[in-house]
Amino acid sequence: MNRPQSRKKHSKKEARQEINAPRKKLAKKAMDSNMPIFIRQKLKYFATCADFRDNNGCQTGASKQSDESSPAIPFVSLVTFCSKNPCSSAFIRGQIFARWLHVCPSALIVAACLLRAEGSEPASAPLTVEKHADRLIIHRAETPVATYIFRDDVIRRPYFAHVHSPSGFQVTRNHPPQAGIDPTDHDTMHPGIWLAFGDISGHDFWRNKAPVEKMNNVEHVEFVQPPAVKLDGADSFVTFVAKNRYVAGDKTICFESARHTIRATPRGYLFVFDSQFSGSEPFSFGDQEEMGLGIRLATPLTVKTGYGTITNSEGRHNEKEVWGRPADWCDYGGIVATKTATSDKEPSLRTGLLLVPHPQNFRPSWFHARDYGLLVANPFGQRAFTKGPASRIAVKPGETFRLRYGVWSYSANLDAKLDLNEMASEYVRQAEN
């Protein structure tokens, strides 16, 4: 394989123009508010870096020890070559990075971000998380993954909104729903993905219907474990533990320790929910349809639009066959067309959400499934779904009641085999980590 050649000499004027142009481009990108903060900081640094201005590959005194037989590849040339050759093999581009990083190893993250900005996202790009006063925003490179909202004056319980698949398609309904595009029903009840209960000790923490000043409230107390990004081999994941207080009027009903993990894997994004409930006084979970982990699908993926399908682990399909039946898992997804930067064609993908109750929950879940886009895994609704005796799960002081669920956000080519049983099993394995 031929090495990149050393650069030909330029006049001083040409050299200054070549140096300043990429600096201005970097500075402009550093002002892009859509980019994650850590990327903007790196871009800003390199836009003003004195070592960058000398047009010698960010070569500093400490890094000028490379031997003369290995010519330095300037940062500008590296980015230009790779961004203009997005179809060149990863191996060849990796060799160029390796040669250049011998001169300037500290700029790898910036080079990777610029390549992504030109449409060449690394397959193993790690997740990132930005913390705000009321929410966590999770990205992978420049692609949104999800937003975890823990304070909301209207929806008085935590939830995930704007959930995307790895292809970049939003798989949960727009929040708030957009009139003329989305059905606007249940706008404060179905924000995306949520864990909620229509009856805890007789109090409703699902519907958000009472006036705000009288509404029952799932109050975010604190992050017991602050949001952090971790690596696990080729996977990356965001993890945090939130402490929530369930309040009815001025009375505390119970507390919830909610551990959340969002993992980026080759199969898709896996959302792991692990909640433990406890209280200083007795409390209990009642029997309704509106109990458990719920998801609201993006409008183009619903059965009602004609593009979506509900499928459970028993091979049953759509609301008529799935509603009120127990199952190990339930999938809700559809076929979407995706435009690419390299083709005018619109290849079709299967994308959606796979909801998996943990097999060690106190009881298997019935599925509250609707063709308009709702899916809820509910282990409480014994009378609601079977017309049997009413269920009430009591929790005494000093006891802990645990609920666990997994949700896969996925996308796959139509000719690819999508093994939903294996995905459900992988969630169970990951839940034990």
GROMACS .gro file of C-alpha atoms in nm:
model
  433
    1MET     CA    1   0.000   0.000   0.000
    2ASN     CA    2   0.136   0.340  -0.097
    3ARG     CA    3   0.189   0.593   0.177
    4PRO     CA    4   0.039   0.936   0.139
    5GLN     CA    5   0.297   1.159  -0.025
    6SER     CA    6   0.453   1.459   0.143
    7ARG     CA    7   0.288   1.781   0.047
    8LYS     CA    8   0.431   1.997  -0.227
    9LYS     CA    9   0.557   2.338  -0.132
   10HIS     CA   10   0.328   2.636  -0.156
   11SER     CA   11   0.387   3.007  -0.162
   12LYS     CA   12   0.343   3.185   0.170
   13LYS     CA   13   0.013   3.333   0.048
   14GLU     CA   14  -0.121   2.993  -0.057
   15ALA     CA   15  -0.008   2.844   0.273
   16ARG     CA   16  -0.186   3.114   0.475
   17GLN     CA   17  -0.506   3.063   0.275
   18GLU     CA   18  -0.493   2.687   0.326
   19ILE     CA   19  -0.434   2.729   0.699
   20ASN     CA   20  -0.702   2.991   0.763
   21ALA     CA   21  -0.980   2.822   0.561
   22PRO     CA   22  -1.003   2.509   0.780
   23ARG     CA   23  -0.960   2.720   1.093
   24LYS     CA   24  -1.266   2.923   0.993
   25LYS     CA   25  -1.454   2.604   0.913
   26LEU     CA   26  -1.368   2.461   1.255
   27ALA     CA   27  -1.469   2.784   1.428
   28LYS     CA   28  -1.802   2.781   1.243
   29LYS     CA   29  -1.870   2.419   1.340
   30ALA     CA   30  -1.778   2.503   1.700
   31MET     CA   31  -2.073   2.747   1.707
   32ASP     CA   32  -2.325   2.482   1.594
   33SER     CA   33  -2.562   2.438   1.888
   34ASN     CA   34  -2.682   2.103   1.750
   35MET     CA   35  -2.342   1.949   1.813
   36PRO     CA   36  -2.274   1.790   2.153
   37ILE     CA   37  -2.087   2.020   2.390
   38PHE     CA   38  -1.772   1.809   2.411
   39ILE     CA   39  -1.736   1.815   2.031
   40ARG     CA   40  -1.779   2.192   2.016
   41GLN     CA   41  -1.516   2.239   2.285
   42LYS     CA   42  -1.265   2.031   2.092
   43LEU     CA   43  -1.339   2.208   1.765
   44LYS     CA   44  -1.301   2.546   1.930
   45TYR     CA   45  -0.967   2.443   2.076
   46PHE     CA   46  -0.825   2.331   1.743
   47ALA     CA   47  -0.961   2.638   1.564
   48THR     CA   48  -0.746   2.858   1.788
   49CYS     CA   49  -0.455   2.620   1.852
   50ALA     CA   50  -0.116   2.780   1.783
   51ASP     CA   51   0.026   2.439   1.692
   52PHE     CA   52  -0.247   2.402   1.431
   53ARG     CA   53  -0.163   2.740   1.281
   54ASP     CA   54   0.189   2.634   1.192
   55ASN     CA   55   0.042   2.394   0.929
   56ASN     CA   56   0.265   2.117   1.050
   57GLY     CA   57   0.007   1.866   1.164
   58CYS     CA   58  -0.023   2.012   1.516
   59GLN     CA   59   0.336   1.907   1.563
   60THR     CA   60   0.462   2.025   1.901
   61GLY     CA   61   0.803   2.010   2.056
   62ALA     CA   62   0.708   1.694   2.243
   63SER     CA   63   0.582   1.522   1.929
   64LYS     CA   64   0.862   1.614   1.686
   65GLN     CA   65   1.041   1.290   1.759
   66SER     CA   66   0.897   1.103   1.460
   67ASP     CA   67   1.175   0.997   1.225
   68GLU     CA   68   1.218   1.166   0.888
   69SER     CA   69   1.123   0.851   0.699
   70SER     CA   70   0.766   0.893   0.822
   71PRO     CA   71   0.645   1.222   0.671
   72ALA     CA   72   0.387   1.410   0.878
   73ILE     CA   73   0.036   1.424   0.733
   74PRO     CA   74  -0.116   1.766   0.811
   75PHE     CA   75  -0.448   1.768   0.991
   76VAL     CA   76  -0.609   1.959   0.703
   77SER     CA   77  -0.498   1.701   0.448
   78LEU     CA   78  -0.623   1.417   0.664
   79VAL     CA   79  -0.973   1.561   0.705
   80THR     CA   80  -0.991   1.664   0.339
   81PHE     CA   81  -0.887   1.321   0.213
   82CYS     CA   82  -1.123   1.124   0.434
   83SER     CA   83  -1.424   1.353   0.397
   84LYS     CA   84  -1.390   1.349   0.017
   85ASN     CA   85  -1.347   0.973   0.009
   86PRO     CA   86  -1.630   0.842   0.228
   87CYS     CA   87  -1.641   0.515   0.034
   88SER     CA   88  -1.273   0.436   0.086
   89SER     CA   89  -1.224   0.135   0.307
   90ALA     CA   90  -1.211   0.176   0.681
   91PHE     CA   91  -0.878  -0.009   0.673
   92ILE     CA   92  -0.715   0.246   0.442
   93ARG     CA   93  -0.851   0.538   0.639
   94GLY     CA   94  -0.737   0.367   0.957
   95GLN     CA   95  -0.383   0.342   0.821
   96ILE     CA   96  -0.384   0.714   0.742
   97PHE     CA   97  -0.508   0.795   1.092
   98ALA     CA   98  -0.243   0.571   1.243
   99ARG     CA   99   0.038   0.748   1.051
  100TRP     CA  100  -0.096   1.091   1.134
  101LEU     CA  101  -0.166   1.015   1.501
  102HIS     CA  102   0.203   0.925   1.540
  103VAL     CA  103   0.252   1.300   1.498
  104CYS     CA  104  -0.060   1.430   1.672
  105PRO     CA  105  -0.241   1.169   1.885
  106SER     CA  106  -0.443   1.420   2.088
  107ALA     CA  107  -0.667   1.519   1.797
  108LEU     CA  108  -0.830   1.183   1.729
  109ILE     CA  109  -1.163   1.287   1.875
  110VAL     CA  110  -1.176   1.599   1.658
  111ALA     CA  111  -1.088   1.411   1.341
  112ALA     CA  112  -1.357   1.154   1.413
  113CYS     CA  113  -1.616   1.426   1.476
  114LEU     CA  114  -1.531   1.607   1.153
  115LEU     CA  115  -1.559   1.286   0.954
  116ARG     CA  116  -1.902   1.226   1.110
  117ALA     CA  117  -2.000   1.581   1.018
  118GLU     CA  118  -1.918   1.497   0.656
  119GLY     CA  119  -2.145   1.190   0.663
  120SER     CA  120  -1.910   0.914   0.773
  121GLU     CA  121  -2.021   0.810   1.121
  122PRO     CA  122  -1.796   0.558   1.298
  123ALA     CA  123  -1.983   0.234   1.363
  124SER     CA  124  -1.867   0.229   1.724
  125ALA     CA  125  -1.928   0.596   1.809
  126PRO     CA  126  -1.993   0.616   2.186
  127LEU     CA  127  -2.306   0.756   2.341
  128THR     CA  128  -2.295   1.098   2.504
  129VAL     CA  129  -2.523   1.257   2.763
  130GLU     CA  130  -2.592   1.625   2.835
  131LYS     CA  131  -2.753   1.716   3.166
  132HIS     CA  132  -2.995   2.008   3.189
  133ALA     CA  133  -3.214   2.137   3.471
  134ASP     CA  134  -3.511   1.923   3.369
  135ARG     CA  135  -3.376   1.659   3.128
  136LEU     CA  136  -3.093   1.443   3.000
  137ILE     CA  137  -3.025   1.449   2.625
  138ILE     CA  138  -2.857   1.138   2.484
  139HIS     CA  139  -2.679   1.133   2.148
  140ARG     CA  140  -2.459   0.901   1.948
  141ALA     CA  141  -2.216   1.120   1.753
  142GLU     CA  142  -2.458   1.379   1.605
  143THR     CA  143  -2.758   1.144   1.597
  144PRO     CA  144  -3.023   1.184   1.871
  145VAL     CA  145  -3.103   0.872   2.074
  146ALA     CA  146  -3.352   0.984   2.341
  147THR     CA  147  -3.438   1.251   2.596
  148TYR     CA  148  -3.508   1.160   2.959
  149ILE     CA  149  -3.733   1.427   3.113
  150PHE     CA  150  -3.744   1.418   3.492
  151ARG     CA  151  -3.922   1.748   3.561
  152ASP     CA  152  -4.236   1.857   3.373
  153ASP     CA  153  -4.508   2.091   3.498
  154VAL     CA  154  -4.776   1.914   3.291
  155ILE     CA  155  -4.671   1.548   3.284
  156ARG     CA  156  -4.597   1.492   3.652
  157ARG     CA  157  -4.382   1.181   3.618
  158PRO     CA  158  -4.047   1.101   3.452
  159TYR     CA  159  -4.043   0.966   3.095
  160PHE     CA  160  -3.838   0.919   2.779
  161ALA     CA  161  -3.935   1.120   2.471
  162HIS     CA  162  -3.797   1.160   2.117
  163VAL     CA  163  -3.666   0.803   2.112
  164HIS     CA  164  -3.483   0.715   1.788
  165SER     CA  165  -3.367   0.397   1.621
  166PRO     CA  166  -3.002   0.354   1.513
  167SER     CA  167  -3.106   0.456   1.160
  168GLY     CA  168  -3.206   0.797   1.296
  169PHE     CA  169  -3.582   0.741   1.258
  170GLN     CA  170  -3.789   0.860   1.555
  171VAL     CA  171  -3.981   0.558   1.683
  172THR     CA  172  -4.195   0.729   1.949
  173ARG     CA  173  -4.472   0.974   1.869
  174ASN     CA  174  -4.377   1.341   1.848
  175HIS     CA  175  -4.397   1.501   2.190
  176PRO     CA  176  -4.607   1.702   2.207
  177PRO     CA  177  -4.802   1.550   1.916
  178GLN     CA  178  -4.819   1.770   1.607
  179ALA     CA  179  -5.170   1.848   1.488
  180GLY     CA  180  -5.221   1.743   1.129
  181ILE     CA  181  -4.938   1.489   1.153
  182ASP     CA  182  -5.012   1.292   1.471
  183PRO     CA  183  -5.330   1.190   1.650
  184THR     CA  184  -5.342   1.425   1.949
  185ASP     CA  185  -5.517   1.186   2.191
  186HIS     CA  186  -5.364   1.117   2.533
  187ASP     CA  187  -5.106   1.390   2.479
  188THR     CA  188  -5.016   1.415   2.849
  189MET     CA  189  -5.041   1.041   2.916
  190HIS     CA  190  -4.837   0.895   2.627
  191PRO     CA  191  -4.518   1.104   2.590
  192GLY     CA  192  -4.289   0.828   2.457
  193ILE     CA  193  -4.176   0.554   2.699
  194TRP     CA  194  -4.284   0.566   3.062
  195LEU     CA  195  -4.343   0.361   3.377
  196ALA     CA  196  -4.664   0.463   3.552
  197PHE     CA  197  -4.955   0.335   3.758
  198GLY     CA  198  -5.325   0.421   3.756
  199ASP     CA  199  -5.364   0.291   4.112
  200ILE     CA  200  -5.110   0.302   4.394
  201SER     CA  201  -5.300   0.294   4.722
  202GLY     CA  202  -5.601   0.435   4.535
  203HIS     CA  203  -5.410   0.728   4.383
  204ASP     CA  204  -5.374   0.781   4.007
  205PHE     CA  205  -5.020   0.844   3.883
  206TRP     CA  206  -5.099   0.773   3.516
  207ARG     CA  207  -5.362   1.007   3.374
  208ASN     CA  208  -5.243   1.358   3.477
  209LYS     CA  209  -5.604   1.480   3.458
  210ALA     CA  210  -5.650   1.673   3.783
  211PRO     CA  211  -5.566   2.045   3.805
  212VAL     CA  212  -5.192   2.088   3.843
  213GLU     CA  213  -5.220   2.211   4.202
  214LYS     CA  214  -5.415   1.895   4.298
  215MET     CA  215  -5.240   1.647   4.071
  216ASN     CA  216  -5.061   1.345   4.207
  217ASN     CA  217  -4.693   1.385   4.143
  218VAL     CA  218  -4.392   1.157   4.086
  219GLU     CA  219  -4.128   1.396   4.208
  220HIS     CA  220  -3.766   1.365   4.101
  221VAL     CA  221  -3.569   1.396   4.425
  222GLU     CA  222  -3.213   1.347   4.305
  223PHE     CA  223  -2.976   1.141   4.096
  224VAL     CA  224  -2.840   0.888   4.344
  225GLN     CA  225  -2.597   0.783   4.072
  226PRO     CA  226  -2.525   1.073   3.834
  227PRO     CA  227  -2.551   1.014   3.458
  228ALA     CA  228  -2.231   0.865   3.318
  229VAL     CA  229  -2.108   0.711   2.994
  230LYS     CA  230  -1.928   0.377   3.018
  231LEU     CA  231  -1.770   0.135   2.772
  232ASP     CA  232  -1.822  -0.240   2.756
  233GLY     CA  233  -1.613  -0.385   2.475
  234ALA     CA  234  -1.754  -0.250   2.150
  235ASP     CA  235  -2.071  -0.125   2.326
  236SER     CA  236  -2.117   0.202   2.508
  237PHE     CA  237  -2.391   0.282   2.754
  238VAL     CA  238  -2.537   0.565   2.960
  239THR     CA  239  -2.636   0.473   3.313
  240PHE     CA  240  -2.790   0.661   3.606
  241VAL     CA  241  -3.007   0.601   3.913
  242ALA     CA  242  -3.290   0.843   3.999
  243LYS     CA  243  -3.472   0.866   4.329
  244ASN     CA  244  -3.844   0.944   4.281
  245ARG     CA  245  -4.106   1.028   4.543
  246TYR     CA  246  -4.474   0.944   4.482
  247VAL     CA  247  -4.684   1.221   4.636
  248ALA     CA  248  -5.063   1.251   4.668
  249GLY     CA  249  -5.156   1.593   4.802
  250ASP     CA  250  -4.908   1.648   5.082
  251LYS     CA  251  -4.867   1.276   5.158
  252THR     CA  252  -4.574   1.061   5.048
  253ILE     CA  253  -4.705   0.726   4.924
  254CYS     CA  254  -4.373   0.557   4.844
  255PHE     CA  255  -4.026   0.602   4.697
  256GLU     CA  256  -3.879   0.457   4.380
  257SER     CA  257  -3.513   0.388   4.306
  258ALA     CA  258  -3.507   0.383   3.925
  259ARG     CA  259  -3.194   0.252   3.758
  260HIS     CA  260  -3.179   0.329   3.385
  261THR     CA  261  -2.928   0.199   3.134
  262ILE     CA  262  -2.929   0.294   2.766
  263ARG     CA  263  -2.693   0.070   2.572
  264ALA     CA  264  -2.576   0.105   2.210
  265THR     CA  265  -2.520  -0.240   2.058
  266PRO     CA  266  -2.499  -0.388   1.707
  267ARG     CA  267  -2.865  -0.497   1.745
  268GLY     CA  268  -2.991  -0.150   1.835
  269TYR     CA  269  -3.043   0.068   2.142
  270LEU     CA  270  -3.144  -0.124   2.455
  271PHE     CA  271  -3.326   0.066   2.732
  272VAL     CA  272  -3.310  -0.121   3.063
  273PHE     CA  273  -3.558  -0.025   3.338
  274ASP     CA  274  -3.496  -0.153   3.693
  275SER     CA  275  -3.719   0.002   3.961
  276GLN     CA  276  -3.743  -0.079   4.331
  277PHE     CA  277  -4.032   0.059   4.539
  278SER     CA  278  -4.033   0.101   4.916
  279GLY     CA  279  -4.199   0.312   5.184
  280SER     CA  280  -4.215   0.388   5.553
  281GLU     CA  281  -4.589   0.304   5.549
  282PRO     CA  282  -4.780   0.024   5.371
  283PHE     CA  283  -4.881   0.087   5.010
  284SER     CA  284  -5.028  -0.127   4.733
  285PHE     CA  285  -5.060  -0.157   4.354
  286GLY     CA  286  -5.414  -0.196   4.222
  287ASP     CA  287  -5.571  -0.359   3.915
  288GLN     CA  288  -5.625  -0.150   3.600
  289GLU     CA  289  -5.539  -0.150   3.230
  290GLU     CA  290  -5.324   0.161   3.285
  291MET     CA  291  -5.044   0.005   3.491
  292GLY     CA  292  -4.686  -0.083   3.397
  293LEU     CA  293  -4.440   0.014   3.126
  294GLY     CA  294  -4.594   0.192   2.828
  295ILE     CA  295  -4.477   0.307   2.485
  296ARG     CA  296  -4.646   0.523   2.222
  297LEU     CA  297  -4.526   0.452   1.869
  298ALA     CA  298  -4.448   0.710   1.603
  299THR     CA  299  -4.750   0.770   1.383
  300PRO     CA  300  -4.599   0.613   1.066
  301LEU     CA  301  -4.536   0.289   1.258
  302THR     CA  302  -4.886   0.232   1.391
  303VAL     CA  303  -5.122  -0.037   1.265
  304LYS     CA  304  -5.387   0.226   1.204
  305THR     CA  305  -5.175   0.399   0.938
  306GLY     CA  306  -5.137   0.071   0.747
  307TYR     CA  307  -4.757   0.045   0.788
  308GLY     CA  308  -4.724  -0.106   1.136
  309THR     CA  309  -4.772  -0.448   1.294
  310ILE     CA  310  -4.800  -0.569   1.654
  311THR     CA  311  -4.651  -0.915   1.711
  312ASN     CA  312  -4.620  -1.104   2.039
  313SER     CA  313  -4.408  -1.403   2.139
  314GLU     CA  314  -4.703  -1.637   2.072
  315GLY     CA  315  -4.719  -1.532   1.705
  316ARG     CA  316  -5.037  -1.327   1.747
  317HIS     CA  317  -5.082  -0.998   1.561
  318ASN     CA  318  -5.237  -0.659   1.621
  319GLU     CA  319  -5.488  -0.536   1.877
  320LYS     CA  320  -5.759  -0.795   1.812
  321GLU     CA  321  -5.526  -1.089   1.886
  322VAL     CA  322  -5.273  -0.935   2.127
  323TRP     CA  323  -5.482  -0.721   2.365
  324GLY     CA  324  -5.528  -0.876   2.708
  325ARG     CA  325  -5.308  -1.179   2.644
  326PRO     CA  326  -4.990  -1.262   2.839
  327ALA     CA  327  -4.668  -1.296   2.644
  328ASP     CA  328  -4.293  -1.306   2.696
  329TRP     CA  329  -4.247  -1.004   2.471
  330CYS     CA  330  -4.432  -0.786   2.225
  331ASP     CA  331  -4.299  -0.604   1.919
  332TYR     CA  332  -4.452  -0.298   1.757
  333GLY     CA  333  -4.288  -0.181   1.435
  334GLY     CA  334  -4.332  -0.098   1.071
  335ILE     CA  335  -4.169  -0.039   0.735
  336VAL     CA  336  -4.021   0.303   0.666
  337ALA     CA  337  -3.830   0.452   0.374
  338THR     CA  338  -3.496   0.616   0.450
  339LYS     CA  339  -3.313   0.861   0.229
  340THR     CA  340  -2.934   0.837   0.210
  341ALA     CA  341  -2.670   1.093   0.120
  342THR     CA  342  -2.525   0.871  -0.156
  343SER     CA  343  -2.840   0.763  -0.336
  344ASP     CA  344  -3.166   0.907  -0.463
  345LYS     CA  345  -3.335   0.577  -0.387
  346GLU     CA  346  -3.522   0.525  -0.064
  347PRO     CA  347  -3.436   0.183   0.079
  348SER     CA  348  -3.690   0.038   0.319
  349LEU     CA  349  -3.614  -0.061   0.676
  350ARG     CA  350  -3.807  -0.243   0.944
  351THR     CA  351  -3.791  -0.028   1.255
  352GLY     CA  352  -3.974  -0.026   1.585
  353LEU     CA  353  -3.975  -0.106   1.957
  354LEU     CA  354  -3.959  -0.446   2.126
  355LEU     CA  355  -4.102  -0.448   2.481
  356VAL     CA  356  -3.975  -0.725   2.711
  357PRO     CA  357  -4.095  -0.773   3.072
  358HIS     CA  358  -3.829  -0.940   3.284
  359PRO     CA  359  -3.916  -1.308   3.345
  360GLN     CA  360  -3.846  -1.266   3.718
  361ASN     CA  361  -4.111  -1.000   3.769
  362PHE     CA  362  -4.371  -1.109   4.029
  363ARG     CA  363  -4.611  -1.215   3.750
  364PRO     CA  364  -4.612  -1.239   3.367
  365SER     CA  365  -4.743  -0.931   3.189
  366TRP     CA  366  -5.063  -0.896   2.993
  367PHE     CA  367  -5.032  -0.659   2.700
  368HIS     CA  368  -5.259  -0.358   2.662
  369ALA     CA  369  -5.216  -0.312   2.284
  370ARG     CA  370  -5.392  -0.063   2.058
  371ASP     CA  371  -5.374  -0.029   1.679
  372TYR     CA  372  -5.346   0.349   1.717
  373GLY     CA  373  -4.994   0.310   1.865
  374LEU     CA  374  -5.011   0.222   2.236
  375LEU     CA  375  -4.842  -0.079   2.395
  376VAL     CA  376  -4.828  -0.145   2.771
  377ALA     CA  377  -4.676  -0.442   2.956
  378ASN     CA  378  -4.899  -0.481   3.261
  379PRO     CA  379  -4.853  -0.752   3.526
  380PHE     CA  380  -5.120  -0.601   3.755
  381GLY     CA  381  -5.442  -0.619   3.549
  382GLN     CA  382  -5.572  -0.960   3.649
  383ARG     CA  383  -5.936  -0.848   3.658
  384ALA     CA  384  -5.890  -0.581   3.388
  385PHE     CA  385  -5.775  -0.837   3.130
  386THR     CA  386  -5.917  -1.172   3.244
  387LYS     CA  387  -6.229  -1.072   3.442
  388GLY     CA  388  -6.085  -1.277   3.727
  389PRO     CA  389  -6.054  -1.166   4.091
  390ALA     CA  390  -5.909  -0.819   4.147
  391SER     CA  391  -5.538  -0.810   4.217
  392ARG     CA  392  -5.376  -0.595   4.484
  393ILE     CA  393  -5.004  -0.619   4.550
  394ALA     CA  394  -4.926  -0.498   4.902
  395VAL     CA  395  -4.582  -0.374   5.009
  396LYS     CA  396  -4.509  -0.352   5.381
  397PRO     CA  397  -4.265  -0.111   5.549
  398GLY     CA  398  -3.913  -0.249   5.519
  399GLU     CA  399  -3.999  -0.448   5.205
  400THR     CA  400  -3.890  -0.373   4.849
  401PHE     CA  401  -4.102  -0.437   4.540
  402ARG     CA  402  -3.905  -0.472   4.215
  403LEU     CA  403  -4.014  -0.430   3.851
  404ARG     CA  404  -3.786  -0.474   3.547
  405TYR     CA  405  -3.838  -0.421   3.176
  406GLY     CA  406  -3.633  -0.391   2.860
  407VAL     CA  407  -3.713  -0.195   2.544
  408TRP     CA  408  -3.520  -0.242   2.220
  409SER     CA  409  -3.521   0.039   1.965
  410TYR     CA  410  -3.406  -0.124   1.643
  411SER     CA  411  -3.382  -0.092   1.266
  412ALA     CA  412  -3.298  -0.366   1.016
  413ASN     CA  413  -3.294  -0.421   0.642
  414LEU     CA  414  -3.598  -0.606   0.514
  415ASP     CA  415  -3.387  -0.899   0.398
  416ALA     CA  416  -3.213  -0.930   0.737
  417LYS     CA  417  -3.333  -1.188   0.988
  418LEU     CA  418  -3.467  -1.013   1.296
  419ASP     CA  419  -3.452  -1.265   1.580
  420LEU     CA  420  -3.686  -1.116   1.839
  421ASN     CA  421  -3.652  -1.414   2.073
  422GLU     CA  422  -3.275  -1.368   2.082
  423MET     CA  423  -3.313  -0.994   2.140
  424ALA     CA  424  -3.542  -1.066   2.434
  425SER     CA  425  -3.286  -1.313   2.572
  426GLU     CA  426  -3.006  -1.060   2.529
  427TYR     CA  427  -3.203  -0.808   2.734
  428VAL     CA  428  -3.232  -1.061   3.018
  429ARG     CA  429  -2.856  -1.123   3.004
  430GLN     CA  430  -2.779  -0.752   3.007
  431ALA     CA  431  -3.024  -0.691   3.293
  432GLU     CA  432  -2.811  -0.913   3.516
  433ASN     CA  433  -2.493  -0.710   3.452
   0.00000   0.00000   0.00000
